[in-house]
DNA sequence: ATTGTATTGTTTGAACTTCAAAATATATGA
DNA sequence: TCATATATTTTGAAGTTCAAACAATACAAT
């Protein structure tokens, strides 16, 4: 087994673990999975248009329209039209939406703490560096 | 921003990047998303029962029943009953299923290679070690 | 052996998610 | 002004999911 094969295996396990964890968190909240993902992205970005949000979510804009409709219905976010380009809607979290985001974000922080609790300081900063590189170069 | 907050941010970006990548790979194949995940897990495990598969996938056994039904319909896997416990079905990949797995696995290996191409050898083995620890302790 | 309880897996119905393609509205360049 | 490009929405069909109810089998304790 080459190191890349081993790494592939661990990456998959990591991804699946993360995914299961995320699903169980979302299921225990009032959000659906796609709503939660959207809130997660919007919470980090202040203002996004539909296309940008769709790209970040990895889905089509059609799908994103449906998701944002639902967020609006739940008063978690709203569309804000702009003068510069009247085709564009900016999607913004409402105050309620921001609270929901913070709550969800706290869970993530807690998960991160759980992960780093088994690592020493050097490992943690090395891990962070590696992730930064990979994110910048690969995705 | 604490290191855990920074790490949370990078982990999320990593997860989303991985997720988008996986979705685009799956969409270009003849598999649906849930079928692909199941094949991915089954390819690594030889024999699994429904409960084990469901746990690995992070979904209920009901959902898994539907997924495996579909895999059987496509001749990618089959149920194998066992004498020891007649409630249990083992799910096994067919030869076609194994080929599909290998093909998908090759994509993963390619992604891993892309990631490691921006890292030096020490970083790679450190990254692998850290992932192993996290997978063992957190998920 | 019989009975009660636990476990494994399936079925069902309803809600959610997704895409592709067509449609709408607006922008931009020739 | 016209053609083309871009941003978003709408639509319809296929897939995905859960929870809850159900069926079959196992197991433990009398």
XYZ file of C-alpha atoms (C1' of nucleotides) in Angstrom:
338
model
C 0.000 0.000 0.000
C 1.534 3.300 -1.085
C 1.276 6.354 1.106
C -1.153 7.925 -1.337
C -3.392 4.892 -1.069
C -3.248 5.029 2.684
C -3.983 8.709 2.602
C -6.901 8.153 0.254
C -8.323 5.709 2.739
C -7.972 8.064 5.679
C -9.333 11.004 3.712
C -12.418 9.013 2.862
C -12.886 7.945 6.466
C -12.424 11.543 7.528
C -14.920 12.810 4.993
C -17.497 10.189 5.914
C -17.034 10.835 9.605
C -17.434 14.560 9.104
C -20.456 13.986 6.924
C -22.204 11.725 9.424
C -21.490 14.145 12.222
C -22.862 17.062 10.206
C -25.999 15.125 9.318
C -26.731 14.201 12.895
C -26.241 17.799 14.031
C -28.544 19.100 11.330
C -31.185 16.491 12.007
C -31.387 17.609 15.619
C -31.959 21.210 14.525
C -34.926 22.869 12.861
C -33.060 23.134 9.588
C -33.021 20.735 6.687
C -29.655 19.656 5.322
C -29.601 22.023 2.376
C -30.843 24.919 4.463
C -28.078 24.285 6.969
C -25.432 24.259 4.263
C -26.725 27.505 2.859
C -26.771 29.167 6.281
C -23.262 27.884 6.867
C -22.016 29.536 3.685
C -24.017 32.741 4.084
C -22.791 33.163 7.646
C -19.234 33.396 6.351
C -19.919 35.781 3.490
C -22.102 38.733 4.409
C -23.481 39.200 0.907
C -23.595 36.694 -1.911
C -25.501 36.501 -5.138
C -27.308 33.352 -6.224
C -24.575 32.225 -8.541
C -21.848 32.585 -5.946
C -23.918 30.787 -3.355
C -24.693 27.995 -5.808
C -21.004 27.584 -6.594
C -20.039 27.435 -2.942
C -22.758 24.872 -2.322
C -21.755 22.866 -5.370
C -25.289 22.825 -6.811
C -27.120 24.540 -9.670
C -28.663 27.978 -9.320
C -32.069 26.381 -9.786
C -31.544 24.303 -6.701
C -30.283 27.336 -4.843
C -33.403 29.294 -5.733
C -35.507 26.642 -4.018
C -33.264 26.603 -0.962
C -33.280 30.389 -0.605
C -37.061 30.428 -1.052
C -37.276 28.148 1.928
C -34.889 30.241 3.983
C -37.004 33.298 3.252
C -40.152 31.465 4.261
C -38.506 30.664 7.594
C -37.294 34.268 7.950
C -33.687 33.140 8.110
C -32.531 35.130 5.096
C -33.797 37.603 2.537
C -33.077 38.665 -1.000
C -31.767 42.171 -1.501
C -31.896 43.556 -5.011
C -29.214 45.920 -6.185
C -29.175 48.976 -8.405
C -25.909 48.190 -10.156
C -27.235 45.041 -11.788
C -30.922 44.448 -11.514
C -30.618 40.812 -12.467
C -28.713 40.120 -9.288
C -30.099 39.271 -5.871
C -27.864 39.446 -2.859
C -28.781 36.910 -0.219
C -28.387 38.130 3.335
C -28.954 36.378 6.648
C -31.605 37.921 8.891
C -30.905 38.411 12.581
C -32.584 35.096 13.272
C -30.496 33.537 10.523
C -27.350 34.945 12.092
C -28.268 33.395 15.413
C -28.867 30.055 13.787
C -25.513 30.376 12.074
C -23.732 31.161 15.323
C -25.331 28.192 16.976
C -24.291 25.891 14.177
C -20.842 27.400 14.087
C -20.434 26.671 17.790
C -21.007 22.995 17.064
C -18.274 23.098 14.466
C -15.915 24.777 16.857
C -16.692 22.101 19.387
C -15.903 19.379 16.855
C -12.619 21.077 16.031
C -11.756 21.192 19.725
C -12.492 17.510 19.970
C -10.102 16.863 17.100
C -7.298 19.037 18.383
C -7.577 17.594 21.876
C -5.699 14.517 20.672
C -2.961 16.547 18.969
C -0.033 18.523 20.328
C 0.539 22.167 19.389
C 3.001 21.458 16.595
C 0.688 18.940 15.034
C -2.198 21.374 15.165
C -0.376 24.194 13.426
C 1.103 21.783 10.900
C -2.356 20.370 10.204
C -3.718 23.876 9.716
C -0.908 24.736 7.314
C -1.421 21.625 5.260
C -5.159 22.208 5.002
C -4.555 25.783 3.907
C -2.244 24.636 1.148
C -4.597 21.949 -0.053
C -7.599 24.251 -0.003
C -5.739 26.921 -1.923
C -4.258 24.599 -4.526
C -6.771 21.822 -4.955
C -10.250 23.199 -4.451
C -9.120 34.521 15.653
C -7.939 31.519 17.652
C -6.218 28.605 15.981
C -9.280 26.447 16.527
C -11.427 29.015 14.779
C -9.004 29.168 11.895
C -8.920 25.394 11.757
C -12.704 25.230 11.805
C -12.755 27.520 8.808
C -10.246 25.460 6.849
C -11.940 22.200 7.781
C -15.208 23.509 6.458
C -13.591 24.688 3.243
C -11.905 21.329 2.917
C -15.119 19.452 3.493
C -17.051 21.583 1.023
C -14.333 21.277 -1.576
C -14.243 17.537 -1.175
C -18.008 17.380 -1.318
C -18.278 19.420 -4.515
C -15.558 17.353 -6.120
C -17.284 14.118 -5.170
C -20.622 15.347 -6.489
C -19.190 16.340 -9.834
C -17.442 12.975 -10.209
C -20.606 11.103 -9.356
C -22.743 13.182 -11.679
C -20.503 12.269 -14.588
C -20.935 8.561 -13.820
C -23.936 6.266 -14.161
C -24.388 6.174 -10.406
C -26.551 8.337 -8.239
C -24.971 9.972 -5.201
C -26.242 7.481 -2.656
C -25.384 4.529 -4.861
C -21.859 5.841 -5.257
C -21.433 6.229 -1.511
C -22.644 2.707 -0.938
C -20.306 1.290 -3.581
C -17.488 3.262 -2.037
C -18.098 1.694 1.359
C -18.785 -1.805 0.057
C -15.623 -1.761 -2.012
C -13.597 -1.364 1.170
C -15.386 -3.999 3.217
C -15.935 -7.266 1.362
C -19.036 -8.236 3.350
C -21.292 -5.963 5.350
C -24.740 -6.355 6.764
C -27.407 -3.707 6.318
C -26.912 -2.211 9.738
C -23.173 -1.869 9.325
C -23.578 -0.335 5.901
C -26.190 2.088 7.196
C -23.894 3.153 10.019
C -20.974 3.724 7.691
C -23.209 5.742 5.391
C -24.670 7.710 8.293
C -28.281 6.971 7.303
C -31.070 4.757 8.594
C -31.416 1.117 7.638
C -34.636 1.986 5.827
C -32.750 4.316 3.544
C -30.077 1.702 3.046
C -32.668 -0.876 2.019
C -33.778 1.395 -0.804
C -30.204 2.071 -1.888
C -29.264 -1.603 -1.923
C -32.463 -2.417 -3.828
C -31.282 -0.049 -6.507
C -27.772 -1.496 -6.556
C -29.283 -4.951 -7.026
C -31.470 -3.707 -9.842
C -28.345 -2.395 -11.576
C -26.491 -5.650 -10.878
C -23.818 -3.829 -8.916
C -24.327 -5.757 -5.691
C -26.381 -8.587 -4.261
C -27.711 -9.713 -0.919
C -26.319 -12.919 0.492
C -28.233 -14.543 3.312
C -26.379 -16.362 6.021
C -27.070 -19.467 8.057
C -25.702 -18.136 11.341
C -28.315 -15.422 11.637
C -31.167 -15.588 9.209
C -32.216 -12.012 9.890
C -28.967 -10.802 8.397
C -28.193 -10.056 4.779
C -24.641 -9.582 3.735
C -24.263 -7.111 0.905
C -21.585 -7.994 -1.617
C -20.382 -6.168 -4.706
C -20.800 -8.047 -7.986
C -17.952 -8.152 -10.473
C -19.478 -5.197 -12.258
C -19.814 -3.445 -8.913
C -16.161 -4.099 -8.181
C -15.175 -2.558 -11.490
C -17.264 0.493 -10.759
C -15.632 0.726 -7.358
C -12.145 0.492 -8.833
C -12.953 3.210 -11.317
C -14.290 5.480 -8.609
C -11.382 4.642 -6.355
C -8.971 5.667 -9.104
C -10.553 9.121 -9.110
C -10.009 9.363 -5.386
C -6.411 8.323 -5.731
C -5.978 10.963 -8.384
C -7.428 13.615 -6.081
C -5.064 12.516 -3.318
C -2.142 12.813 -5.715
C -3.255 16.294 -6.602
C -3.276 17.201 -2.916
C 0.080 15.686 -2.082
C 1.713 17.266 -5.106
C 1.841 20.573 -3.217
C 3.310 18.990 -0.074
C 6.761 17.703 0.771
C 7.326 14.186 2.084
C 7.391 15.153 5.742
C 4.201 17.088 5.411
C 2.507 14.164 3.733
C 3.381 11.632 6.388
C 2.531 14.124 9.129
C -0.817 14.796 7.495
C -1.505 11.070 7.283
C -0.622 10.593 10.946
C -2.856 13.416 12.052
C -5.780 12.116 10.027
C -5.321 8.655 11.497
C -5.408 10.043 15.016
C -8.470 12.141 14.342
C -10.323 9.327 12.646
C -9.541 6.937 15.461
C -10.418 9.327 18.273
C -13.161 11.539 16.913
C -15.288 9.542 14.497
C -39.995 -25.453 25.750
C -42.325 -20.896 26.239
C -42.440 -16.280 26.785
C -40.901 -11.720 26.562
C -37.546 -8.651 24.766
C -34.038 -7.254 21.559
C -32.253 -7.043 17.009
C -32.154 -6.971 11.868
C -34.165 -5.623 7.972
C -38.256 -4.032 5.006
C -42.160 -1.191 3.858
C -44.682 3.025 3.636
C -45.836 7.873 3.151
C -44.458 12.438 3.342
C -41.072 15.905 2.992
C -36.924 17.398 0.941
C -33.259 17.701 -2.742
C -31.547 17.711 -7.031
C -30.859 18.413 -11.986
C -31.660 19.798 -16.760
C -34.019 22.570 -19.693
C -36.982 26.282 -20.756
C -38.334 30.865 -19.585
C -37.673 35.714 -17.931
C -35.304 39.842 -17.162
C -31.481 42.592 -17.602
C -26.804 43.901 -19.336
C -23.356 44.769 -22.833
C -20.951 45.228 -27.121
C -21.125 45.956 -32.075
C -31.050 48.671 -32.111
C -29.865 44.024 -32.285
C -27.548 39.973 -30.969
C -25.532 37.699 -27.467
C -24.342 36.921 -22.735
C -25.495 36.575 -17.925
C -28.363 36.028 -13.520
C -32.121 34.074 -11.793
C -36.546 31.558 -11.629
C -39.749 28.014 -12.963
C -41.034 23.393 -14.026
C -41.183 18.401 -14.057
C -39.108 14.199 -13.088
C -36.047 11.370 -10.515
C -33.691 10.479 -6.212
C -33.035 10.739 -1.166
C -34.277 10.757 3.361
C -36.565 9.956 7.764
C -39.740 8.120 11.188
C -42.814 4.786 12.335
C -44.996 0.510 11.781
C -44.168 -4.158 10.644
C -42.167 -8.916 10.058
C -38.862 -12.325 10.993
C -35.518 -14.182 13.801
C -32.490 -14.516 17.932
C -31.707 -14.898 22.751
C -32.221 -14.927 27.692
C -34.692 -16.353 31.575
C -37.565 -18.687 33.516
